[in-house]
PDB file of C-alpha atoms and ligand atoms in Angstrom:
ATOM      1  CA  MET S   9       8.586 -46.838  16.663  1.00  0.00           C
ATOM      2  CA  LYS S  10      12.028 -46.307  17.045  1.00  0.00           C
ATOM      3  CA  THR S  11      13.908 -48.975  18.736  1.00  0.00           C
ATOM      4  CA  LEU S  12      17.168 -48.563  20.557  1.00  0.00           C
ATOM      5  CA  ILE S  13      18.842 -51.999  21.961  1.00  0.00           C
ATOM      6  CA  VAL S  14      22.017 -51.675  23.675  1.00  0.00           C
ATOM      7  CA  TYR S  15      24.279 -54.245  24.866  1.00  0.00           C
ATOM      8  CA  CYS S  16      27.645 -56.429  25.521  1.00  0.00           C
ATOM      9  CA  SER S  17      28.363 -59.613  24.438  1.00  0.00           C
ATOM     10  CA  SER S  18      31.492 -61.834  25.341  1.00  0.00           C
ATOM     11  CA  HIS S  19      30.825 -64.819  23.508  1.00  0.00           C
ATOM     12  CA  GLY S  20      28.139 -63.782  21.057  1.00  0.00           C
ATOM     13  CA  THR S  21      24.858 -64.465  23.873  1.00  0.00           C
ATOM     14  CA  ALA S  22      23.481 -61.283  24.482  1.00  0.00           C
ATOM     15  CA  GLU S  23      24.370 -60.355  20.622  1.00  0.00           C
ATOM     16  CA  LYS S  24      21.963 -63.296  19.844  1.00  0.00           C
ATOM     17  CA  ALA S  25      19.317 -62.411  22.073  1.00  0.00           C
ATOM     18  CA  ALA S  26      18.962 -58.877  20.804  1.00  0.00           C
ATOM     19  CA  ARG S  27      19.922 -60.404  17.256  1.00  0.00           C
ATOM     20  CA  ILE S  28      16.153 -61.938  17.605  1.00  0.00           C
ATOM     21  CA  LEU S  29      14.169 -59.198  19.687  1.00  0.00           C
ATOM     22  CA  SER S  30      15.546 -56.823  16.517  1.00  0.00           C
ATOM     23  CA  GLU S  31      14.193 -59.062  14.461  1.00  0.00           C
ATOM     24  CA  ASN S  32      10.786 -59.546  16.142  1.00  0.00           C
ATOM     25  CA  LEU S  33      10.318 -55.948  17.643  1.00  0.00           C
ATOM     26  CA  GLU S  34       8.079 -53.720  15.493  1.00  0.00           C
ATOM     27  CA  GLY S  35       8.851 -50.445  14.050  1.00  0.00           C
ATOM     28  CA  GLU S  36      12.041 -49.310  13.298  1.00  0.00           C
ATOM     29  CA  VAL S  37      15.429 -51.148  15.153  1.00  0.00           C
ATOM     30  CA  LEU S  38      19.133 -50.016  15.792  1.00  0.00           C
ATOM     31  CA  ALA S  39      20.877 -52.386  17.942  1.00  0.00           C
ATOM     32  CA  VAL S  40      24.360 -51.563  18.916  1.00  0.00           C
ATOM     33  CA  ASP S  41      27.009 -53.463  20.475  1.00  0.00           C
ATOM     34  CA  LEU S  42      28.860 -51.226  23.092  1.00  0.00           C
ATOM     35  CA  ARG S  43      32.215 -52.608  23.029  1.00  0.00           C
ATOM     36  CA  ARG S  44      32.867 -53.086  19.604  1.00  0.00           C
ATOM     37  CA  ASP S  45      30.131 -50.845  17.187  1.00  0.00           C
ATOM     38  CA  LYS S  46      31.915 -47.244  17.478  1.00  0.00           C
ATOM     39  CA  VAL S  47      28.844 -45.064  16.684  1.00  0.00           C
ATOM     40  CA  ASN S  48      27.940 -41.504  18.094  1.00  0.00           C
ATOM     41  CA  LEU S  49      25.009 -42.825  20.677  1.00  0.00           C
ATOM     42  CA  ASN S  50      21.968 -40.472  21.050  1.00  0.00           C
ATOM     43  CA  PRO S  51      18.851 -42.660  22.806  1.00  0.00           C
ATOM     44  CA  GLU S  52      17.133 -39.534  23.289  1.00  0.00           C
ATOM     45  CA  GLU S  53      15.670 -39.864  19.972  1.00  0.00           C
ATOM     46  CA  TYR S  54      14.766 -43.170  19.807  1.00  0.00           C
ATOM     47  CA  ASP S  55      11.369 -43.591  21.695  1.00  0.00           C
ATOM     48  CA  THR S  56      12.006 -47.319  23.626  1.00  0.00           C
ATOM     49  CA  VAL S  57      16.126 -48.149  24.316  1.00  0.00           C
ATOM     50  CA  ILE S  58      16.452 -52.031  25.364  1.00  0.00           C
ATOM     51  CA  ILE S  59      19.310 -52.408  26.942  1.00  0.00           C
ATOM     52  CA  GLY S  60      21.303 -56.330  27.304  1.00  0.00           C
ATOM     53  CA  GLY S  61      24.275 -58.303  28.767  1.00  0.00           C
ATOM     54  CA  SER S  62      25.718 -60.843  30.076  1.00  0.00           C
ATOM     55  CA  ILE S  63      26.936 -62.438  34.023  1.00  0.00           C
ATOM     56  CA  HIS S  64      30.425 -62.840  34.081  1.00  0.00           C
ATOM     57  CA  ALA S  65      32.033 -63.277  37.504  1.00  0.00           C
ATOM     58  CA  GLY S  66      28.409 -62.419  39.335  1.00  0.00           C
ATOM     59  CA  SER S  67      28.936 -58.950  36.901  1.00  0.00           C
ATOM     60  CA  ILE S  68      27.127 -57.259  33.983  1.00  0.00           C
ATOM     61  CA  GLN S  69      29.733 -55.399  31.452  1.00  0.00           C
ATOM     62  CA  GLY S  70      31.017 -51.882  32.812  1.00  0.00           C
ATOM     63  CA  LYS S  71      29.981 -50.439  29.070  1.00  0.00           C
ATOM     64  CA  VAL S  72      26.379 -51.231  30.215  1.00  0.00           C
ATOM     65  CA  LYS S  73      26.716 -49.993  33.855  1.00  0.00           C
ATOM     66  CA  HIS S  74      28.352 -47.321  32.259  1.00  0.00           C
ATOM     67  CA  PHE S  75      25.786 -46.154  29.169  1.00  0.00           C
ATOM     68  CA  ILE S  76      22.768 -46.680  32.537  1.00  0.00           C
ATOM     69  CA  VAL S  77      24.709 -44.273  34.814  1.00  0.00           C
ATOM     70  CA  LYS S  78      25.469 -41.554  32.588  1.00  0.00           C
ATOM     71  CA  TYR S  79      21.868 -41.777  30.710  1.00  0.00           C
ATOM     72  CA  HIS S  80      19.623 -42.927  34.219  1.00  0.00           C
ATOM     73  CA  ASP S  81      16.959 -39.503  33.543  1.00  0.00           C
ATOM     74  CA  LEU S  82      16.715 -40.040  30.341  1.00  0.00           C
ATOM     75  CA  LEU S  83      16.183 -43.658  30.158  1.00  0.00           C
ATOM     76  CA  LEU S  84      13.041 -42.975  33.166  1.00  0.00           C
ATOM     77  CA  ASP S  85      11.445 -40.855  30.555  1.00  0.00           C
ATOM     78  CA  LYS S  86      12.189 -44.256  27.512  1.00  0.00           C
ATOM     79  CA  ASP S  87       9.736 -47.042  26.781  1.00  0.00           C
ATOM     80  CA  LEU S  88      12.657 -48.877  28.621  1.00  0.00           C
ATOM     81  CA  GLY S  89      12.988 -52.990  28.749  1.00  0.00           C
ATOM     82  CA  LEU S  90      16.094 -54.787  30.719  1.00  0.00           C
ATOM     83  CA  PHE S  91      17.379 -58.119  30.129  1.00  0.00           C
ATOM     84  CA  LEU S  92      20.348 -60.391  31.254  1.00  0.00           C
ATOM     85  CA  CYS S  93      21.753 -63.520  30.034  1.00  0.00           C
ATOM     86  CA  CYS S  94      23.652 -66.016  32.691  1.00  0.00           C
ATOM     87  CA  MET S  95      23.494 -69.626  32.996  1.00  0.00           C
ATOM     88  CA  ARG S  96      22.911 -68.896  36.940  1.00  0.00           C
ATOM     89  CA  ARG S  97      18.489 -70.360  37.449  1.00  0.00           C
ATOM     90  CA  GLY S  98      16.022 -69.200  40.439  1.00  0.00           C
ATOM     91  CA  ASP S  99      16.808 -66.953  42.539  1.00  0.00           C
ATOM     92  CA  THR S 100      20.727 -66.407  41.601  1.00  0.00           C
ATOM     93  CA  ALA S 101      19.709 -65.126  38.198  1.00  0.00           C
ATOM     94  CA  ILE S 102      16.889 -62.869  39.741  1.00  0.00           C
ATOM     95  CA  GLU S 103      19.493 -61.602  42.261  1.00  0.00           C
ATOM     96  CA  GLN S 104      21.969 -61.154  39.789  1.00  0.00           C
ATOM     97  CA  PHE S 105      19.244 -58.987  36.981  1.00  0.00           C
ATOM     98  CA  ASN S 106      18.649 -56.812  40.240  1.00  0.00           C
ATOM     99  CA  GLN S 107      22.740 -55.927  40.589  1.00  0.00           C
ATOM    100  CA  SER S 108      22.870 -55.133  37.089  1.00  0.00           C
ATOM    101  CA  PHE S 109      19.754 -53.022  36.497  1.00  0.00           C
ATOM    102  CA  PRO S 110      18.977 -50.579  39.792  1.00  0.00           C
ATOM    103  CA  ILE S 111      15.484 -50.359  40.872  1.00  0.00           C
ATOM    104  CA  ASN S 112      14.335 -47.093  39.431  1.00  0.00           C
ATOM    105  CA  LEU S 113      14.718 -48.792  35.764  1.00  0.00           C
ATOM    106  CA  ARG S 114      13.103 -52.225  36.788  1.00  0.00           C
ATOM    107  CA  LYS S 115      10.287 -50.561  38.311  1.00  0.00           C
ATOM    108  CA  ASN S 116       9.818 -48.092  35.079  1.00  0.00           C
ATOM    109  CA  SER S 117      10.072 -51.269  32.784  1.00  0.00           C
ATOM    110  CA  VAL S 118       7.460 -52.229  29.998  1.00  0.00           C
ATOM    111  CA  ALA S 119       9.297 -56.013  29.943  1.00  0.00           C
ATOM    112  CA  MET S 120      12.385 -57.539  32.088  1.00  0.00           C
ATOM    113  CA  GLY S 121      13.698 -61.041  30.839  1.00  0.00           C
ATOM    114  CA  LEU S 122      15.790 -63.085  31.781  1.00  0.00           C
ATOM    115  CA  PHE S 123      17.050 -64.973  29.126  1.00  0.00           C
ATOM    116  CA  GLY S 124      19.473 -68.121  30.560  1.00  0.00           C
ATOM    117  CA  GLY S 125      22.473 -68.333  28.691  1.00  0.00           C
ATOM    118  CA  GLU S 126      25.590 -69.996  26.610  1.00  0.00           C
ATOM    119  CA  LEU S 127      29.049 -71.645  27.860  1.00  0.00           C
ATOM    120  CA  LEU S 128      30.754 -71.445  24.317  1.00  0.00           C
ATOM    121  CA  VAL S 129      34.399 -73.255  25.278  1.00  0.00           C
ATOM    122  CA  SER S 130      35.013 -73.008  21.474  1.00  0.00           C
ATOM    123  CA  LYS S 131      35.373 -69.470  21.480  1.00  0.00           C
ATOM    124  CA  MET S 132      36.918 -68.646  25.380  1.00  0.00           C
ATOM    125  CA  ASN S 133      40.360 -67.730  25.842  1.00  0.00           C
ATOM    126  CA  PHE S 134      42.071 -70.768  27.624  1.00  0.00           C
ATOM    127  CA  PHE S 135      41.492 -68.766  32.091  1.00  0.00           C
ATOM    128  CA  GLU S 136      37.586 -69.059  30.927  1.00  0.00           C
ATOM    129  CA  ARG S 137      37.711 -72.549  29.788  1.00  0.00           C
ATOM    130  CA  GLN S 138      39.563 -73.229  33.442  1.00  0.00           C
ATOM    131  CA  VAL S 139      36.820 -71.709  35.351  1.00  0.00           C
ATOM    132  CA  VAL S 140      34.075 -72.901  33.453  1.00  0.00           C
ATOM    133  CA  LYS S 141      35.817 -76.276  33.928  1.00  0.00           C
ATOM    134  CA  ARG S 142      36.059 -76.085  37.533  1.00  0.00           C
ATOM    135  CA  VAL S 143      33.056 -74.316  37.950  1.00  0.00           C
ATOM    136  CA  ASP S 144      30.106 -75.596  35.672  1.00  0.00           C
ATOM    137  CA  GLY S 145      31.785 -79.066  34.949  1.00  0.00           C
ATOM    138  CA  VAL S 146      31.425 -77.885  31.178  1.00  0.00           C
ATOM    139  CA  THR S 147      33.917 -78.450  29.032  1.00  0.00           C
ATOM    140  CA  GLU S 148      32.299 -78.296  25.707  1.00  0.00           C
ATOM    141  CA  ASP S 149      29.895 -75.976  24.239  1.00  0.00           C
ATOM    142  CA  VAL S 150      27.156 -75.960  25.763  1.00  0.00           C
ATOM    143  CA  SER S 151      23.482 -73.966  24.937  1.00  0.00           C
ATOM    144  CA  ASP S 152      20.661 -73.071  27.577  1.00  0.00           C
ATOM    145  CA  LEU S 153      19.256 -69.773  26.038  1.00  0.00           C
ATOM    146  CA  ASP S 154      15.624 -69.083  26.617  1.00  0.00           C
ATOM    147  CA  ILE S 155      14.189 -68.839  22.980  1.00  0.00           C
ATOM    148  CA  ARG S 156      10.529 -67.880  24.664  1.00  0.00           C
ATOM    149  CA  ALA S 157      11.540 -65.964  27.044  1.00  0.00           C
ATOM    150  CA  ILE S 158      12.856 -63.476  23.910  1.00  0.00           C
ATOM    151  CA  MET S 159       9.582 -64.266  22.151  1.00  0.00           C
ATOM    152  CA  GLU S 160       7.979 -63.061  25.088  1.00  0.00           C
ATOM    153  CA  PHE S 161       9.605 -60.190  26.054  1.00  0.00           C
ATOM    154  CA  ALA S 162       8.972 -58.933  22.217  1.00  0.00           C
ATOM    155  CA  SER S 163       5.706 -58.964  22.619  1.00  0.00           C
ATOM    156  CA  ARG S 164       5.235 -57.507  25.474  1.00  0.00           C
ATOM    157  CA  MET S 165       7.649 -54.891  23.982  1.00  0.00           C
ATOM    158  CA  ASN S 166       5.484 -54.626  21.054  1.00  0.00           C
ATOM    159  CA  SER S 167       2.499 -54.450  22.977  1.00  0.00           C
ATOM    160  CA  ARG S 168       2.656 -51.517  24.754  1.00  0.00           C
ATOM    161  CA  PRO S 169      -0.404 -48.647  24.055  1.00  0.00           C
ATOM    162  CA  VAL S 170       0.571 -45.715  21.355  1.00  0.00           C
ATOM    163  CA  LEU S 171      -0.515 -42.538  20.906  1.00  0.00           C
ATOM    164  CA  VAL S 172      -1.203 -41.700  17.462  1.00  0.00           C
TER     165      VAL S 172
HETATM  166  C1  FMN U  21      34.482 -66.937  33.068  1.00  0.00           C
HETATM  167  C2  FMN U  21      33.114 -66.712  32.447  1.00  0.00           C
HETATM  168  C3  FMN U  21      32.053 -66.629  33.865  1.00  0.00           C
HETATM  169  C4  FMN U  21      31.023 -66.735  34.189  1.00  0.00           C
HETATM  170  N1  FMN U  21      30.350 -66.307  35.288  1.00  0.00           N
HETATM  171  C5  FMN U  21      29.067 -66.139  35.875  1.00  0.00           C
HETATM  172  C6  FMN U  21      27.904 -66.092  36.438  1.00  0.00           C
HETATM  173  O1  FMN U  21      28.536 -65.707  37.929  1.00  0.00           O
HETATM  174  N2  FMN U  21      27.307 -66.267  36.715  1.00  0.00           N
HETATM  175  C7  FMN U  21      26.328 -66.077  36.287  1.00  0.00           C
HETATM  176  O2  FMN U  21      24.653 -67.034  36.027  1.00  0.00           O
HETATM  177  N3  FMN U  21      26.299 -66.847  34.323  1.00  0.00           N
HETATM  178  C8  FMN U  21      28.125 -67.044  34.821  1.00  0.00           C
HETATM  179  N4  FMN U  21      28.768 -66.947  33.283  1.00  0.00           N
HETATM  180  C9  FMN U  21      28.453 -67.537  32.051  1.00  0.00           C
HETATM  181  C10 FMN U  21      27.907 -66.588  31.280  1.00  0.00           C
HETATM  182  O3  FMN U  21      26.917 -65.395  32.067  1.00  0.00           O
HETATM  183  C11 FMN U  21      26.867 -67.027  30.127  1.00  0.00           C
HETATM  184  O4  FMN U  21      27.858 -67.733  28.996  1.00  0.00           O
HETATM  185  C12 FMN U  21      26.399 -66.053  28.660  1.00  0.00           C
HETATM  186  O5  FMN U  21      25.958 -66.587  27.764  1.00  0.00           O
HETATM  187  C13 FMN U  21      27.202 -65.651  28.305  1.00  0.00           C
HETATM  188  O6  FMN U  21      26.511 -64.243  27.703  1.00  0.00           O
HETATM  189  P1  FMN U  21      27.924 -63.149  25.824  1.00  0.00           P
HETATM  190  O7  FMN U  21      28.419 -64.302  25.443  1.00  0.00           O
HETATM  191  O8  FMN U  21      26.720 -62.793  25.552  1.00  0.00           O
HETATM  192  O9  FMN U  21      28.464 -63.211  26.882  1.00  0.00           O
HETATM  193  C14 FMN U  21      29.908 -66.864  33.851  1.00  0.00           C
HETATM  194  C15 FMN U  21      30.819 -67.350  31.792  1.00  0.00           C
HETATM  195  C16 FMN U  21      32.018 -67.393  31.921  1.00  0.00           C
HETATM  196  C17 FMN U  21      32.828 -67.818  29.902  1.00  0.00           C
END
């Protein structure tokens, strides 16, 4: 069983989630940062594809959107997992999730995860610091990463029936 995790992460939270998933998924796992890792990706070679990213100003990263468009039809034939990191909770988080991933991918997913988020002020640029201070009233690093949701996601992915 081979799993590909593709993700984008601006300050390291989605990357952390991808790493926890890699450590807890059964079989061979490759995690690829779509912005930083220069690898020749061939999702065709994997049984399972997990796509993740984070929300900034209401949108998931463009490289995640691009990956979804490029491999859309192929993804429908895979065991699929989708995850999102963001600070909003409840209906707003669900709305952001639904805007990030097209409905037919969501319908075909084995697991979908909202993993919460972190505001890592120490890693932000000047502009981002101003935004989170104004919008969230945050001036120091805060973490609301939902480790339990990540572990539940991993266990759902691991419990798929496997044809032998
Ligand atoms: C400039 C900025 C804008 C953000 N906008 C949103 C937003 O619109 N909605 C939301 O839920 N979270 C928002 N967040 C919170 C991020 O989704 C959160 O920090 C997430 O953990 C980032 O993950 P990453 O480090 O993997 O990119 C924003 C964070 C920053 C720094």
